Structures are given as structure tokens and as C-alpha cells.
PDB file of N, CA and C in Angstrom:
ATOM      1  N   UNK Z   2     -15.579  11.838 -47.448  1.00  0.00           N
ATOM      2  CA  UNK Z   2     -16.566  11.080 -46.719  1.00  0.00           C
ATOM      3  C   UNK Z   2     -17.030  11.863 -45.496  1.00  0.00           C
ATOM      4  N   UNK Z   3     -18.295  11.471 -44.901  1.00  0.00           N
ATOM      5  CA  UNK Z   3     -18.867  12.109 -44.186  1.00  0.00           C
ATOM      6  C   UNK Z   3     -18.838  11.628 -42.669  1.00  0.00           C
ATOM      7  N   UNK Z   4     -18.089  12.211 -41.616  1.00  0.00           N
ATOM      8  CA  UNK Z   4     -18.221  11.058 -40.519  1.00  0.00           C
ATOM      9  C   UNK Z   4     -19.309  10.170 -39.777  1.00  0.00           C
ATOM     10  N   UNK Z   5     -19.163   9.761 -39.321  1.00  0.00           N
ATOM     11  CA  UNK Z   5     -20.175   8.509 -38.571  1.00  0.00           C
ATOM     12  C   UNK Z   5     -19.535   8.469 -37.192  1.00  0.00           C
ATOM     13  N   UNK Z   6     -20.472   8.767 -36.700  1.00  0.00           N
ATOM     14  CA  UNK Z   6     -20.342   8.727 -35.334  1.00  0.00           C
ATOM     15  C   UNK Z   6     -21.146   7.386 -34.480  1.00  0.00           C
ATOM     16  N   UNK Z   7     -20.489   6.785 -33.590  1.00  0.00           N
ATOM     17  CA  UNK Z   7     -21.250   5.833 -32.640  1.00  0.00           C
ATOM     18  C   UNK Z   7     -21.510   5.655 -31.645  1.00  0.00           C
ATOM     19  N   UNK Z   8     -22.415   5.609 -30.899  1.00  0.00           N
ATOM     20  CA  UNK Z   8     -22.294   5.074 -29.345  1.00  0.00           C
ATOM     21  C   UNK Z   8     -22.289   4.001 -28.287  1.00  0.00           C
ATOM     22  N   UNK Z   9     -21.781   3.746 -27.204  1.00  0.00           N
ATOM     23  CA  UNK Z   9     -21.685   2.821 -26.922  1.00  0.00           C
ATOM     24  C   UNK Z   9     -21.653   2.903 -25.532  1.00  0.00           C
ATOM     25  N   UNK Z  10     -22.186   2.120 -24.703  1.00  0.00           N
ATOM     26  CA  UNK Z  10     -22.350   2.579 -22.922  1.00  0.00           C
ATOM     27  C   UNK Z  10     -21.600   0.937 -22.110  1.00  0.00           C
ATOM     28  N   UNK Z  11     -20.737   0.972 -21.819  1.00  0.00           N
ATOM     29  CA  UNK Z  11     -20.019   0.052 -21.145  1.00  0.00           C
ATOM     30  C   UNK Z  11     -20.448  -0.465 -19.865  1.00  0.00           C
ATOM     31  N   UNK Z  12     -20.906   0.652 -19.549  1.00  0.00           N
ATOM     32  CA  UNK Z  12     -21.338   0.327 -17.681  1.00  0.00           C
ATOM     33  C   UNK Z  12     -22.686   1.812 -16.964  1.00  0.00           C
ATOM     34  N   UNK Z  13     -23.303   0.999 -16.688  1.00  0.00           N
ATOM     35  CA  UNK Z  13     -24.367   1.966 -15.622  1.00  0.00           C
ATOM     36  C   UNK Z  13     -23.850   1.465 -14.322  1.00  0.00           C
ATOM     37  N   UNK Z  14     -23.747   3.038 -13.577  1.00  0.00           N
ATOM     38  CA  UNK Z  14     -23.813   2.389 -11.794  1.00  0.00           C
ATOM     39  C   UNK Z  14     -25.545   2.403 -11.842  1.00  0.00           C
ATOM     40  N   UNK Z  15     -26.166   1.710 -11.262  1.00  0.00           N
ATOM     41  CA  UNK Z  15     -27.387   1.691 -10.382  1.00  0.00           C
ATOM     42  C   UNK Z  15     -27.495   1.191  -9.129  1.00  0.00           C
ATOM     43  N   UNK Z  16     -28.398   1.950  -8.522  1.00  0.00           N
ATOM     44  CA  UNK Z  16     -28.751   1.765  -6.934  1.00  0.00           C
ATOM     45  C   UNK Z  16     -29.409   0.888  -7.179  1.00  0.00           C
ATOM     46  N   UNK Z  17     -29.652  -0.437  -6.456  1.00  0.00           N
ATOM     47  CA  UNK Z  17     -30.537  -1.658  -5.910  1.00  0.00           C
ATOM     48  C   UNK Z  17     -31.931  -0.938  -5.980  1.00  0.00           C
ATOM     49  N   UNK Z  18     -32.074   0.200  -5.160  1.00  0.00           N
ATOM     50  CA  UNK Z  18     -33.437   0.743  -4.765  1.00  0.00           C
ATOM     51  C   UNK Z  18     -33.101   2.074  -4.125  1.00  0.00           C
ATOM     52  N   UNK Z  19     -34.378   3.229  -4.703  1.00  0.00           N
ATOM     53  CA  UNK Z  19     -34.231   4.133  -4.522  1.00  0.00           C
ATOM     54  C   UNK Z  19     -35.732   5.292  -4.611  1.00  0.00           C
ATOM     55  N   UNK Z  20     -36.436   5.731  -3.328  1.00  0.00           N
ATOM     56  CA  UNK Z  20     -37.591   6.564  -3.746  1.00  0.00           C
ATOM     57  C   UNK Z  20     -38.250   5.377  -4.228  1.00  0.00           C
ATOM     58  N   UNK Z  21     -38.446   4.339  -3.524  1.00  0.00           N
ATOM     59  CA  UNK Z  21     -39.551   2.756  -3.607  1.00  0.00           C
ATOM     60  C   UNK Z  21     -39.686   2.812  -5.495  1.00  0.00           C
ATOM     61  N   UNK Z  22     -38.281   2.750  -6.227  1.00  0.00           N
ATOM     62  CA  UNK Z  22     -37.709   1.985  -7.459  1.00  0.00           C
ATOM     63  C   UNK Z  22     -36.900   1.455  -7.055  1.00  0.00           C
ATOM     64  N   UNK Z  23     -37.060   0.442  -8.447  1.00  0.00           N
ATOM     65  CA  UNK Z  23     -35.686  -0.771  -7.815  1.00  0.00           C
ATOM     66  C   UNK Z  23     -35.039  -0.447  -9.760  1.00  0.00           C
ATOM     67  N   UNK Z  24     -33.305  -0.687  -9.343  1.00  0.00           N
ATOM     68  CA  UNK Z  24     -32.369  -0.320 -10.317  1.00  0.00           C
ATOM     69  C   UNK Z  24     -32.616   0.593 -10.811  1.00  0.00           C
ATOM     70  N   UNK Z  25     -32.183   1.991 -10.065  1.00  0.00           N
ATOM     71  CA  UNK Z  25     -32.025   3.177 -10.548  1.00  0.00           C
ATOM     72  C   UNK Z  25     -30.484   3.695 -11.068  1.00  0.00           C
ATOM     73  N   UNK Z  26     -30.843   3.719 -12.321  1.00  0.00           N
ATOM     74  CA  UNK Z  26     -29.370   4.413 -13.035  1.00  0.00           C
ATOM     75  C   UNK Z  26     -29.241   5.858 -12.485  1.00  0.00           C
ATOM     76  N   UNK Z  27     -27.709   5.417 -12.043  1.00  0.00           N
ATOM     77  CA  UNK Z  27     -27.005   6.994 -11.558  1.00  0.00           C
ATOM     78  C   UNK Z  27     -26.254   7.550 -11.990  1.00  0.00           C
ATOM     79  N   UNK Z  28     -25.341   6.183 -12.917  1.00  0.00           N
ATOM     80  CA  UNK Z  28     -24.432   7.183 -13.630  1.00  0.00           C
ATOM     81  C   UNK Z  28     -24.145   6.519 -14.797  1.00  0.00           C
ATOM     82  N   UNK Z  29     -24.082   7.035 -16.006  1.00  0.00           N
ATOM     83  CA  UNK Z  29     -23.849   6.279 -17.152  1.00  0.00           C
ATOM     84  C   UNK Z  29     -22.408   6.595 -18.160  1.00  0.00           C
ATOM     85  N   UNK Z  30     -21.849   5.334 -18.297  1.00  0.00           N
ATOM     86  CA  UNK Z  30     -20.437   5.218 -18.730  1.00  0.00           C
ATOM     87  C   UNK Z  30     -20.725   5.395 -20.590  1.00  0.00           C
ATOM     88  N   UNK Z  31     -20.332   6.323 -20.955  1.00  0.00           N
ATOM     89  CA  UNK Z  31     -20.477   6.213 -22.064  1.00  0.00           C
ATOM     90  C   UNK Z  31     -19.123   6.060 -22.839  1.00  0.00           C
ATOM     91  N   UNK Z  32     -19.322   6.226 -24.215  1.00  0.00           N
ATOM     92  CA  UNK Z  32     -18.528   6.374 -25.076  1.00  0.00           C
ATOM     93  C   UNK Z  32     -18.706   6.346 -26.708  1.00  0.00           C
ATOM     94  N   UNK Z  33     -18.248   7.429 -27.559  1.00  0.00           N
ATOM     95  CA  UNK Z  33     -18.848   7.966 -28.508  1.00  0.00           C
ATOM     96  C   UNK Z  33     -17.357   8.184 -29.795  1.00  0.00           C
ATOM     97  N   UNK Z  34     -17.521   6.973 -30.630  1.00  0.00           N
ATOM     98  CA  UNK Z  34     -16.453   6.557 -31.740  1.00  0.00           C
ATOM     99  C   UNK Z  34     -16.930   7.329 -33.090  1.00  0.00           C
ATOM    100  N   UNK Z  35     -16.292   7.790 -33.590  1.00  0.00           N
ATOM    101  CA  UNK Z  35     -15.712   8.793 -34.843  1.00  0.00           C
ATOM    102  C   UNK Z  35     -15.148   7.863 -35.947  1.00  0.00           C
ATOM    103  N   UNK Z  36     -15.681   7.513 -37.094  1.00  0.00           N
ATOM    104  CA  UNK Z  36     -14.886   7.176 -38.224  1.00  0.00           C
ATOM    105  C   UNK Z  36     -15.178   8.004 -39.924  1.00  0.00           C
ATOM    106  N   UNK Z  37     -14.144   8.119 -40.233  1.00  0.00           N
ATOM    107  CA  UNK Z  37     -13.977   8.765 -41.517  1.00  0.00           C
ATOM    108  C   UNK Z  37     -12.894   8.316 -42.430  1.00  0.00           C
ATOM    109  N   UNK Z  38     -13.696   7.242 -43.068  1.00  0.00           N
ATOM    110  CA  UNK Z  38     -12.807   6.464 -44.374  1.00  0.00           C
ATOM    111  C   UNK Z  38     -11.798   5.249 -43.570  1.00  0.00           C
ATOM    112  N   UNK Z  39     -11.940   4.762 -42.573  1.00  0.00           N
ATOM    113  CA  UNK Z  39     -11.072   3.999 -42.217  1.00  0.00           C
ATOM    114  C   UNK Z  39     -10.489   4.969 -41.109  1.00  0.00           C
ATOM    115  N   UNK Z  40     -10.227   6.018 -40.651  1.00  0.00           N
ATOM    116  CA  UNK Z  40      -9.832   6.500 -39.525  1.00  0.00           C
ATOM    117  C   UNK Z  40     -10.881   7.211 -38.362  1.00  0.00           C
ATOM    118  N   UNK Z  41     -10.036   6.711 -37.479  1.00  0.00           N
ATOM    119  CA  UNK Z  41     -10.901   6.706 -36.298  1.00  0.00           C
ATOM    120  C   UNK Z  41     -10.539   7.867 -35.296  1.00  0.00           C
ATOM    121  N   UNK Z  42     -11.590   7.720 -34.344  1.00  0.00           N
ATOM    122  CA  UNK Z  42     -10.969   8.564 -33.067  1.00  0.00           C
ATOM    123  C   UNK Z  42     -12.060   8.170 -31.919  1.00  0.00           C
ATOM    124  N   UNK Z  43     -11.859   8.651 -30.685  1.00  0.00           N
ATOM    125  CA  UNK Z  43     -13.161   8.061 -29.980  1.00  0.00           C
ATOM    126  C   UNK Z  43     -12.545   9.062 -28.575  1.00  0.00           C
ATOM    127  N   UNK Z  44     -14.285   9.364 -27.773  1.00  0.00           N
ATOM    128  CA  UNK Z  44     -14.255  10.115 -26.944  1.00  0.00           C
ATOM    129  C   UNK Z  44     -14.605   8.981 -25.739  1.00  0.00           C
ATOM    130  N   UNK Z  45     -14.518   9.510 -24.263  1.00  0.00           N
ATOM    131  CA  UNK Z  45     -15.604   9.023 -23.772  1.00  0.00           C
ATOM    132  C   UNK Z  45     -15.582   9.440 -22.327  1.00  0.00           C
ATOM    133  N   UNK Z  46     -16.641   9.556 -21.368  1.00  0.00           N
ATOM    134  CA  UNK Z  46     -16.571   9.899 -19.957  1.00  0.00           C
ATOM    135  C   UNK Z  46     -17.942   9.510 -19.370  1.00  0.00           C
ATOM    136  N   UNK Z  47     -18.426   9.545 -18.248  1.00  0.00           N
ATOM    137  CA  UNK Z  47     -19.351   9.561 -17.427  1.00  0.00           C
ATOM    138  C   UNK Z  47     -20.410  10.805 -17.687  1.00  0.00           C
ATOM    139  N   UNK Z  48     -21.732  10.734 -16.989  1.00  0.00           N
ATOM    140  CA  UNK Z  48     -22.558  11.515 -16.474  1.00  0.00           C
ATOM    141  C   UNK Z  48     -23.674  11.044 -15.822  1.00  0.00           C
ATOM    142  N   UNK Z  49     -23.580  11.695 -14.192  1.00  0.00           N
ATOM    143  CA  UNK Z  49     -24.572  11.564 -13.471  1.00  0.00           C
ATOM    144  C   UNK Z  49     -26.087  12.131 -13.321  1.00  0.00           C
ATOM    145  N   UNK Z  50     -27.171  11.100 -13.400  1.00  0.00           N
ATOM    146  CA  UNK Z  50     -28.428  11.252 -13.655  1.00  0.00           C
ATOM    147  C   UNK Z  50     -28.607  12.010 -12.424  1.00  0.00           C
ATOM    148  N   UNK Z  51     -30.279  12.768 -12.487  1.00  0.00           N
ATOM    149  CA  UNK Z  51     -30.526  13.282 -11.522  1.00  0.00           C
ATOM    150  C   UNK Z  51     -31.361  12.686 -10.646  1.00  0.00           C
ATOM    151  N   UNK Z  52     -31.974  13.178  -9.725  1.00  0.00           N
ATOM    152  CA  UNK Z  52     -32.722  12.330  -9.121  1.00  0.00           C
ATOM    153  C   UNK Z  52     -34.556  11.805  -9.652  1.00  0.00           C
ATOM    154  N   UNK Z  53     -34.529  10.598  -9.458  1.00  0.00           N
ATOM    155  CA  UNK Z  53     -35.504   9.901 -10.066  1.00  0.00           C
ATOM    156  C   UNK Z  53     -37.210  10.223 -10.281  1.00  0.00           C
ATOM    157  N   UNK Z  54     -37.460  10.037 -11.702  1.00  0.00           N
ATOM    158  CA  UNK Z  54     -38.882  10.558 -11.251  1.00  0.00           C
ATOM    159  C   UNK Z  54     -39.663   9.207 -10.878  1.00  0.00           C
ATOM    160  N   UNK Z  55     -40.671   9.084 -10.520  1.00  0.00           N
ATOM    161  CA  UNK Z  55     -42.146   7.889 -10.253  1.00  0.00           C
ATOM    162  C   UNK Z  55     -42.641   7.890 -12.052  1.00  0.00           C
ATOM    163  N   UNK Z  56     -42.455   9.419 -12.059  1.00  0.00           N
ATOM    164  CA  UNK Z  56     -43.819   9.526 -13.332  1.00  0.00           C
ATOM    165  C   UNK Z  56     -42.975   9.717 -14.796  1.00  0.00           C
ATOM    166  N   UNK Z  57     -41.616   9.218 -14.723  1.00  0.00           N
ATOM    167  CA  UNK Z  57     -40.831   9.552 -15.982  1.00  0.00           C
ATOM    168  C   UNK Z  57     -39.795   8.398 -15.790  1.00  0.00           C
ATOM    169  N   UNK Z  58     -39.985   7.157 -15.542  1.00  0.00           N
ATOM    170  CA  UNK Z  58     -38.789   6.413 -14.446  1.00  0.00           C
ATOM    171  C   UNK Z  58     -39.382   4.798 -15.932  1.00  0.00           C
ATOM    172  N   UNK Z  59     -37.893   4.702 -16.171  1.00  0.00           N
ATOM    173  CA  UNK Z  59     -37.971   3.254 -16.951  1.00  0.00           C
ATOM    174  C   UNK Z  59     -37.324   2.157 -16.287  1.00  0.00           C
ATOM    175  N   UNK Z  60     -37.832   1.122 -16.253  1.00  0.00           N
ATOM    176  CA  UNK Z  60     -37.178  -0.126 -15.773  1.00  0.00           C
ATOM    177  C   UNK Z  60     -36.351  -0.725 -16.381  1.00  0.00           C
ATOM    178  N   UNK Z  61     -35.145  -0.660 -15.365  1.00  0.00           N
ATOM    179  CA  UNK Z  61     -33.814  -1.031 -16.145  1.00  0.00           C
ATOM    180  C   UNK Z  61     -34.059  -2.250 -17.319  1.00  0.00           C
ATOM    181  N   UNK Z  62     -35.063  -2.975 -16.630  1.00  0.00           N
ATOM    182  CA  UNK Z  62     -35.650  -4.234 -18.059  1.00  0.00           C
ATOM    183  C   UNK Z  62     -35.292  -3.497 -19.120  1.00  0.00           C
ATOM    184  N   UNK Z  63     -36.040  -2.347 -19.456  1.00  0.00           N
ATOM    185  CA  UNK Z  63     -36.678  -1.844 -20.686  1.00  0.00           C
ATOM    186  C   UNK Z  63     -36.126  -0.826 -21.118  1.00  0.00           C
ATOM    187  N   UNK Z  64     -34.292  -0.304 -20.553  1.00  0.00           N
ATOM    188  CA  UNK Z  64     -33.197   0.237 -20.953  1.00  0.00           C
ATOM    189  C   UNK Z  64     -33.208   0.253 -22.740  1.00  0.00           C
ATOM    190  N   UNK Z  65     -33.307   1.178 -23.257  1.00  0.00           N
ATOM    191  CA  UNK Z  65     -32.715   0.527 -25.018  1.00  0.00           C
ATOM    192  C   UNK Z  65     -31.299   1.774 -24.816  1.00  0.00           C
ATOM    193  N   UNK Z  66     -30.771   1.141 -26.078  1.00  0.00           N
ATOM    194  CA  UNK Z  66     -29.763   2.324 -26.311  1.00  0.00           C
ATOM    195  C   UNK Z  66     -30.028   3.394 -26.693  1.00  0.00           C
ATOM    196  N   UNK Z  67     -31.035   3.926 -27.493  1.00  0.00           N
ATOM    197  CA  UNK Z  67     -31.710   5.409 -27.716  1.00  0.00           C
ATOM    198  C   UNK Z  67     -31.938   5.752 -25.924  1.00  0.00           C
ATOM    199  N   UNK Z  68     -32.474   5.501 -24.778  1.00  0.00           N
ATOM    200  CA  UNK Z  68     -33.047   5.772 -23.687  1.00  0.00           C
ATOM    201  C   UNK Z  68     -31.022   6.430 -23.411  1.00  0.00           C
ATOM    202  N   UNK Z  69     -30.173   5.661 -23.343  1.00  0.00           N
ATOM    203  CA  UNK Z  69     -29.067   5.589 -23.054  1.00  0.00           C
ATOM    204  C   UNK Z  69     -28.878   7.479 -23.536  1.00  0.00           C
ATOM    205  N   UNK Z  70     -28.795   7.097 -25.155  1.00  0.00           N
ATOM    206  CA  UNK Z  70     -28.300   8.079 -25.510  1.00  0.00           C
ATOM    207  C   UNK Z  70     -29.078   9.925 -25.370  1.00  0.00           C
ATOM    208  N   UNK Z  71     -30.662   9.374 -25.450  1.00  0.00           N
ATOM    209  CA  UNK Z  71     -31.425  10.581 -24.861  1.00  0.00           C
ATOM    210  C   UNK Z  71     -30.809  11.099 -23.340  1.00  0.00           C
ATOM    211  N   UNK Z  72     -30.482  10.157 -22.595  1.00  0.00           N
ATOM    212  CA  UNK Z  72     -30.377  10.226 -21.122  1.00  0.00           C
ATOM    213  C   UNK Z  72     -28.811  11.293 -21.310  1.00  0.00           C
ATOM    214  N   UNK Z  73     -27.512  10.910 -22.156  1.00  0.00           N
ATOM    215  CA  UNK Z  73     -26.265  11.174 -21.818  1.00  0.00           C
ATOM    216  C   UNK Z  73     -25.978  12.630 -23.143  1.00  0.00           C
ATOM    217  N   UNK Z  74     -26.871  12.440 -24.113  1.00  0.00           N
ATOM    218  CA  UNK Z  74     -26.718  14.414 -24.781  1.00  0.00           C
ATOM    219  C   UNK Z  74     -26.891  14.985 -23.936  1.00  0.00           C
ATOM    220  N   UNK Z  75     -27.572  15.427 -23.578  1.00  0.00           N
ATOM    221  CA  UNK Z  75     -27.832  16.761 -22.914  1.00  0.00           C
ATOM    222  C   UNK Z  75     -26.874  17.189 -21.990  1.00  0.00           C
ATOM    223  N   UNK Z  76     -26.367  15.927 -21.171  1.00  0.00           N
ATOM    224  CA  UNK Z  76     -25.318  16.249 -20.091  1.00  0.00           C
ATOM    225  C   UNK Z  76     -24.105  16.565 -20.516  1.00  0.00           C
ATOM    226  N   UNK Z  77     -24.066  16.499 -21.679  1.00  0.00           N
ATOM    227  CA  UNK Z  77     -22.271  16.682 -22.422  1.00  0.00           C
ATOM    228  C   UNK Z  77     -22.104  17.661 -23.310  1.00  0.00           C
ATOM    229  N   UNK Z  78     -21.395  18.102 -23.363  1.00  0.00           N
ATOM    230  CA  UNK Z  78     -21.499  19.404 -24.849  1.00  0.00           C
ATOM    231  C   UNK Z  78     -21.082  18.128 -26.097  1.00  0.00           C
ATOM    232  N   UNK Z  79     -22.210  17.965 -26.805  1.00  0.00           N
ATOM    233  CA  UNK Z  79     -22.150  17.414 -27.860  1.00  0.00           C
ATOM    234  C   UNK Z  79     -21.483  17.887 -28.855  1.00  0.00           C
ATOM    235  N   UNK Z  80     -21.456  19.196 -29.673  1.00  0.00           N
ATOM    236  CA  UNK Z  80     -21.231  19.656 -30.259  1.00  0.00           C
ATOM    237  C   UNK Z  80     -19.817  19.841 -30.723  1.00  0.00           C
ATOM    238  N   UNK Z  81     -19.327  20.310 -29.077  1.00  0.00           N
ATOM    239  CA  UNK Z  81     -18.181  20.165 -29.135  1.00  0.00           C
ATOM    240  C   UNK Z  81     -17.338  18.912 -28.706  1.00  0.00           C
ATOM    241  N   UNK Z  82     -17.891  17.677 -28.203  1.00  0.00           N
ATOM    242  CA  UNK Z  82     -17.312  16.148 -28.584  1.00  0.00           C
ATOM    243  C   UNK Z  82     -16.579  16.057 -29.856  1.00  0.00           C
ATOM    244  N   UNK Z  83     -17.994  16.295 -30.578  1.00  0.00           N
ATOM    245  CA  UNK Z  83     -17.698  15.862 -32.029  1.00  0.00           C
ATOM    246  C   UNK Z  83     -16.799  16.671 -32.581  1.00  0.00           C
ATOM    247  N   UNK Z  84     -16.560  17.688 -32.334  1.00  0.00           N
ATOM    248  CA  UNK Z  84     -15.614  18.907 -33.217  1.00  0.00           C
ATOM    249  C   UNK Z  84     -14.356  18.268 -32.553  1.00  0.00           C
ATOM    250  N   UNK Z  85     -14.266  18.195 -31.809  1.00  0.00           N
ATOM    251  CA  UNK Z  85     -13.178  17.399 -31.252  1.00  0.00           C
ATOM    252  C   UNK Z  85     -12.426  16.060 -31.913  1.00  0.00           C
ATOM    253  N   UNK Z  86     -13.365  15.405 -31.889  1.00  0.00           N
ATOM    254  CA  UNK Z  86     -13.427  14.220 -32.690  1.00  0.00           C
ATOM    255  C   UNK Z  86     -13.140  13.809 -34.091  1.00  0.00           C
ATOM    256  N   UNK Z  87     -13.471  14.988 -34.872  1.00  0.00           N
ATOM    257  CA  UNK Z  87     -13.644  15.522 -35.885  1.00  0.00           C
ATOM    258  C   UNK Z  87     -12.057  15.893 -36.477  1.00  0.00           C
ATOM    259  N   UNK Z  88     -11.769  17.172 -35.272  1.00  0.00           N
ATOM    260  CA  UNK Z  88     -10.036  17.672 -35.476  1.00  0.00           C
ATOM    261  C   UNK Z  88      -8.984  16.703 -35.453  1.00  0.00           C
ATOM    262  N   UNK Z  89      -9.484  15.537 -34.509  1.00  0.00           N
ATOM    263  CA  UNK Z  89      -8.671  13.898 -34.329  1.00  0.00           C
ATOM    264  C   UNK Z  89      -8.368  13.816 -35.674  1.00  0.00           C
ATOM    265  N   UNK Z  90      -9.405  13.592 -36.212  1.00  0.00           N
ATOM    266  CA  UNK Z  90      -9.250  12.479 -37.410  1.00  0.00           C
ATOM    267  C   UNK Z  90      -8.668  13.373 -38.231  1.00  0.00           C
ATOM    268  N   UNK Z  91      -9.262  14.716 -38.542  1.00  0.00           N
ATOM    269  CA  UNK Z  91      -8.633  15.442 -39.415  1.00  0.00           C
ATOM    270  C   UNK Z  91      -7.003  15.124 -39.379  1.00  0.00           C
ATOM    271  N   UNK Z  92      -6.830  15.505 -38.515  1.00  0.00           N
ATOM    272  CA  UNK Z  92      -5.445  15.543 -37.699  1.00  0.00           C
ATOM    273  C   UNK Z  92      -4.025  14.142 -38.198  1.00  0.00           C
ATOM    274  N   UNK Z  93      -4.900  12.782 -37.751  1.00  0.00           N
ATOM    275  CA  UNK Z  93      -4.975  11.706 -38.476  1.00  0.00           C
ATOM    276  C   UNK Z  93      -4.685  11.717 -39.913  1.00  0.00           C
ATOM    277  N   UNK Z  94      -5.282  12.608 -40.595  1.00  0.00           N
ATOM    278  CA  UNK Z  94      -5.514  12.462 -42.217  1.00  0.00           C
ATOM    279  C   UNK Z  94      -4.426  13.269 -42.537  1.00  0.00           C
ATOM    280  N   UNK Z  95      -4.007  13.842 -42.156  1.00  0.00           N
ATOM    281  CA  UNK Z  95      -3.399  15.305 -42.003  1.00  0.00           C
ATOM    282  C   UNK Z  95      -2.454  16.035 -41.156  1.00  0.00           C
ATOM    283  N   UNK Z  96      -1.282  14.819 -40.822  1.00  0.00           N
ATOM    284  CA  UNK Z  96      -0.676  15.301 -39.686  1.00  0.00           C
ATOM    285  C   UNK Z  96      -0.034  16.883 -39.818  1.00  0.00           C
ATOM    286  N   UNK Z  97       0.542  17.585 -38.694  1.00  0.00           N
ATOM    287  CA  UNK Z  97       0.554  18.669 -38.520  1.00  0.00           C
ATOM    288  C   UNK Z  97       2.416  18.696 -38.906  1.00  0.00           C
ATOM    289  N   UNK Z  98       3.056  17.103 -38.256  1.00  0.00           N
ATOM    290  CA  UNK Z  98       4.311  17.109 -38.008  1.00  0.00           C
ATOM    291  C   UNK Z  98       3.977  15.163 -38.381  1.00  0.00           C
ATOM    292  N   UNK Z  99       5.611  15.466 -38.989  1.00  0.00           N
ATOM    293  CA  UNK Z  99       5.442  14.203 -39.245  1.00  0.00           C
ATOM    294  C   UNK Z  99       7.093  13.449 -38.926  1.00  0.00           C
ATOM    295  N   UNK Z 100       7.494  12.246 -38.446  1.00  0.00           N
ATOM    296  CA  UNK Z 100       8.745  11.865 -37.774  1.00  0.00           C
ATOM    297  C   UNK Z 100       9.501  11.964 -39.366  1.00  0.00           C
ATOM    298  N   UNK Z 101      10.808  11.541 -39.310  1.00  0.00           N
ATOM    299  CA  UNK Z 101      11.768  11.869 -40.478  1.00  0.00           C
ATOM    300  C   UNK Z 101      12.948  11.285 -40.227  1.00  0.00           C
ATOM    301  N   UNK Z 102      13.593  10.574 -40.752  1.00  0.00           N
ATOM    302  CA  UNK Z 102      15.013  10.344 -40.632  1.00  0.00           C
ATOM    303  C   UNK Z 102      16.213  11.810 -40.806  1.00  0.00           C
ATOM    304  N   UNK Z 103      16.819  11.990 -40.191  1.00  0.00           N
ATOM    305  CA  UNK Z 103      17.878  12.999 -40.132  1.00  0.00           C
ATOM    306  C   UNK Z 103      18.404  12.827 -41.833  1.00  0.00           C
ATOM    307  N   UNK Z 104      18.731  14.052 -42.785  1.00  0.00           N
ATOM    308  CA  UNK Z 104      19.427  13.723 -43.824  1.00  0.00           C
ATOM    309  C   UNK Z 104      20.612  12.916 -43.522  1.00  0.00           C
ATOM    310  N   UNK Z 105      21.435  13.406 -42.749  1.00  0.00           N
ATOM    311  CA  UNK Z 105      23.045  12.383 -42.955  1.00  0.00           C
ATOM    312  C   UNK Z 105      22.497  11.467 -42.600  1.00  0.00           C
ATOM    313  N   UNK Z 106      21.717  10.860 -41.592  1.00  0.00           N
ATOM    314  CA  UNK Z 106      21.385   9.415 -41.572  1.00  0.00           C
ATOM    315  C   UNK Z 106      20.840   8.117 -42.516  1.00  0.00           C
ATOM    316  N   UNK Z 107      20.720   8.879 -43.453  1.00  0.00           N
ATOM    317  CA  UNK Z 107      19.962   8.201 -44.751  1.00  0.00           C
ATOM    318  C   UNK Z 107      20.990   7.665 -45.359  1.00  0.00           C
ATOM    319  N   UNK Z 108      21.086   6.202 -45.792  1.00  0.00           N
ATOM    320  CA  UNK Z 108      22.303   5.660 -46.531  1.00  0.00           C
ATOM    321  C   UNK Z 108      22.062   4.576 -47.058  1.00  0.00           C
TER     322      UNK Z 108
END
């Protein structure tokens, strides 16, 4: 199976007002879930916006989750999230080490 990746944003800080806008996102809480066949893994951290344009500026009204997610790629190494994410699950599927009962303990 092929993974599926998701996103999900828990929390924006925004300023009240800022450069005569009101609710300017400053920093956006993300978080970005991994599944493959029933196993999971999930990343997640912050990134702070820059400062606001007049002529490129959305009203928090009119936030969608694509705006979210255009806004928080670029700031993250994507690429390597997912490879990350990716080695999880592998990892998951595939442990490296696995716990064991001691032979003499077996009875």
C-alpha cells in the first residue's frame, strides 16, 4: 500500500491587529499523520509567518485548510518529514529488534 499522508493545524497564534489588519496569523501549529495499511506515525511542530502583506493578506474568516497548508510547506523540509515518517512505519512493519522471553524462562 501506498502511504497517505494528512494534515491537521490545532492552533494559530494571531495578533488582534497588526500593520492596520486585524487577526494576523503568526504562527501556525501544525501536524502531519502517516498511514500505511493500518499503521501509523505522525510528525508535528510550529512555523512562524513572516511579516504581513496589505496586498497578499487573507482574513482569518476565510482561513481554509489548503491556505494552512500552502502557508506551512515551504517552511518545513517536507521531503524529509515524510521520509521520516515513512522509516516510522516502515520500522513499525518491520521491527529492527524485537522483545523475547529468555530461553530458560520459557516453561
Amino acid at each position: 500500500m501506498a502511504i497517505a499522508y494528512s494534515w491537521s493545524f490545532p492552533q494559530f497564534d494571531v495578533a488582534p491587529s497588526e500593520d492596520g489588519l486585524n487577526e494576523v496569523v503568526k504562527t501556525i501549529h501544525w501536524r502531519l499523520d502517516a498511514i500505511d495499511g493500518g499503521v501509523t506515525a505522525g510528525a508535528y511542530g510550529s512555523v512562524a509567518l513572516g511579516e504581513p502583506s496589505p496586498d497578499n493578506f487573507t482574513p482569518y474568516a476565510d482561513i481554509t485548510e489548503q491556505w494552512a497548508i500552502d502557508q506551512t510547506s515551504p517552511l518545513i523540509d517536507l521531503p524529509a518529514v515524510e521520509a521520516a515518517l515513512a522509516g516510522e512505519i516502515a520500522k513499525k512493519k518491520n521491527p529492527p529488534v524485537v522483545p523475547q522471553v529468555p530461553p530458560f524462562a520459557q516453561g
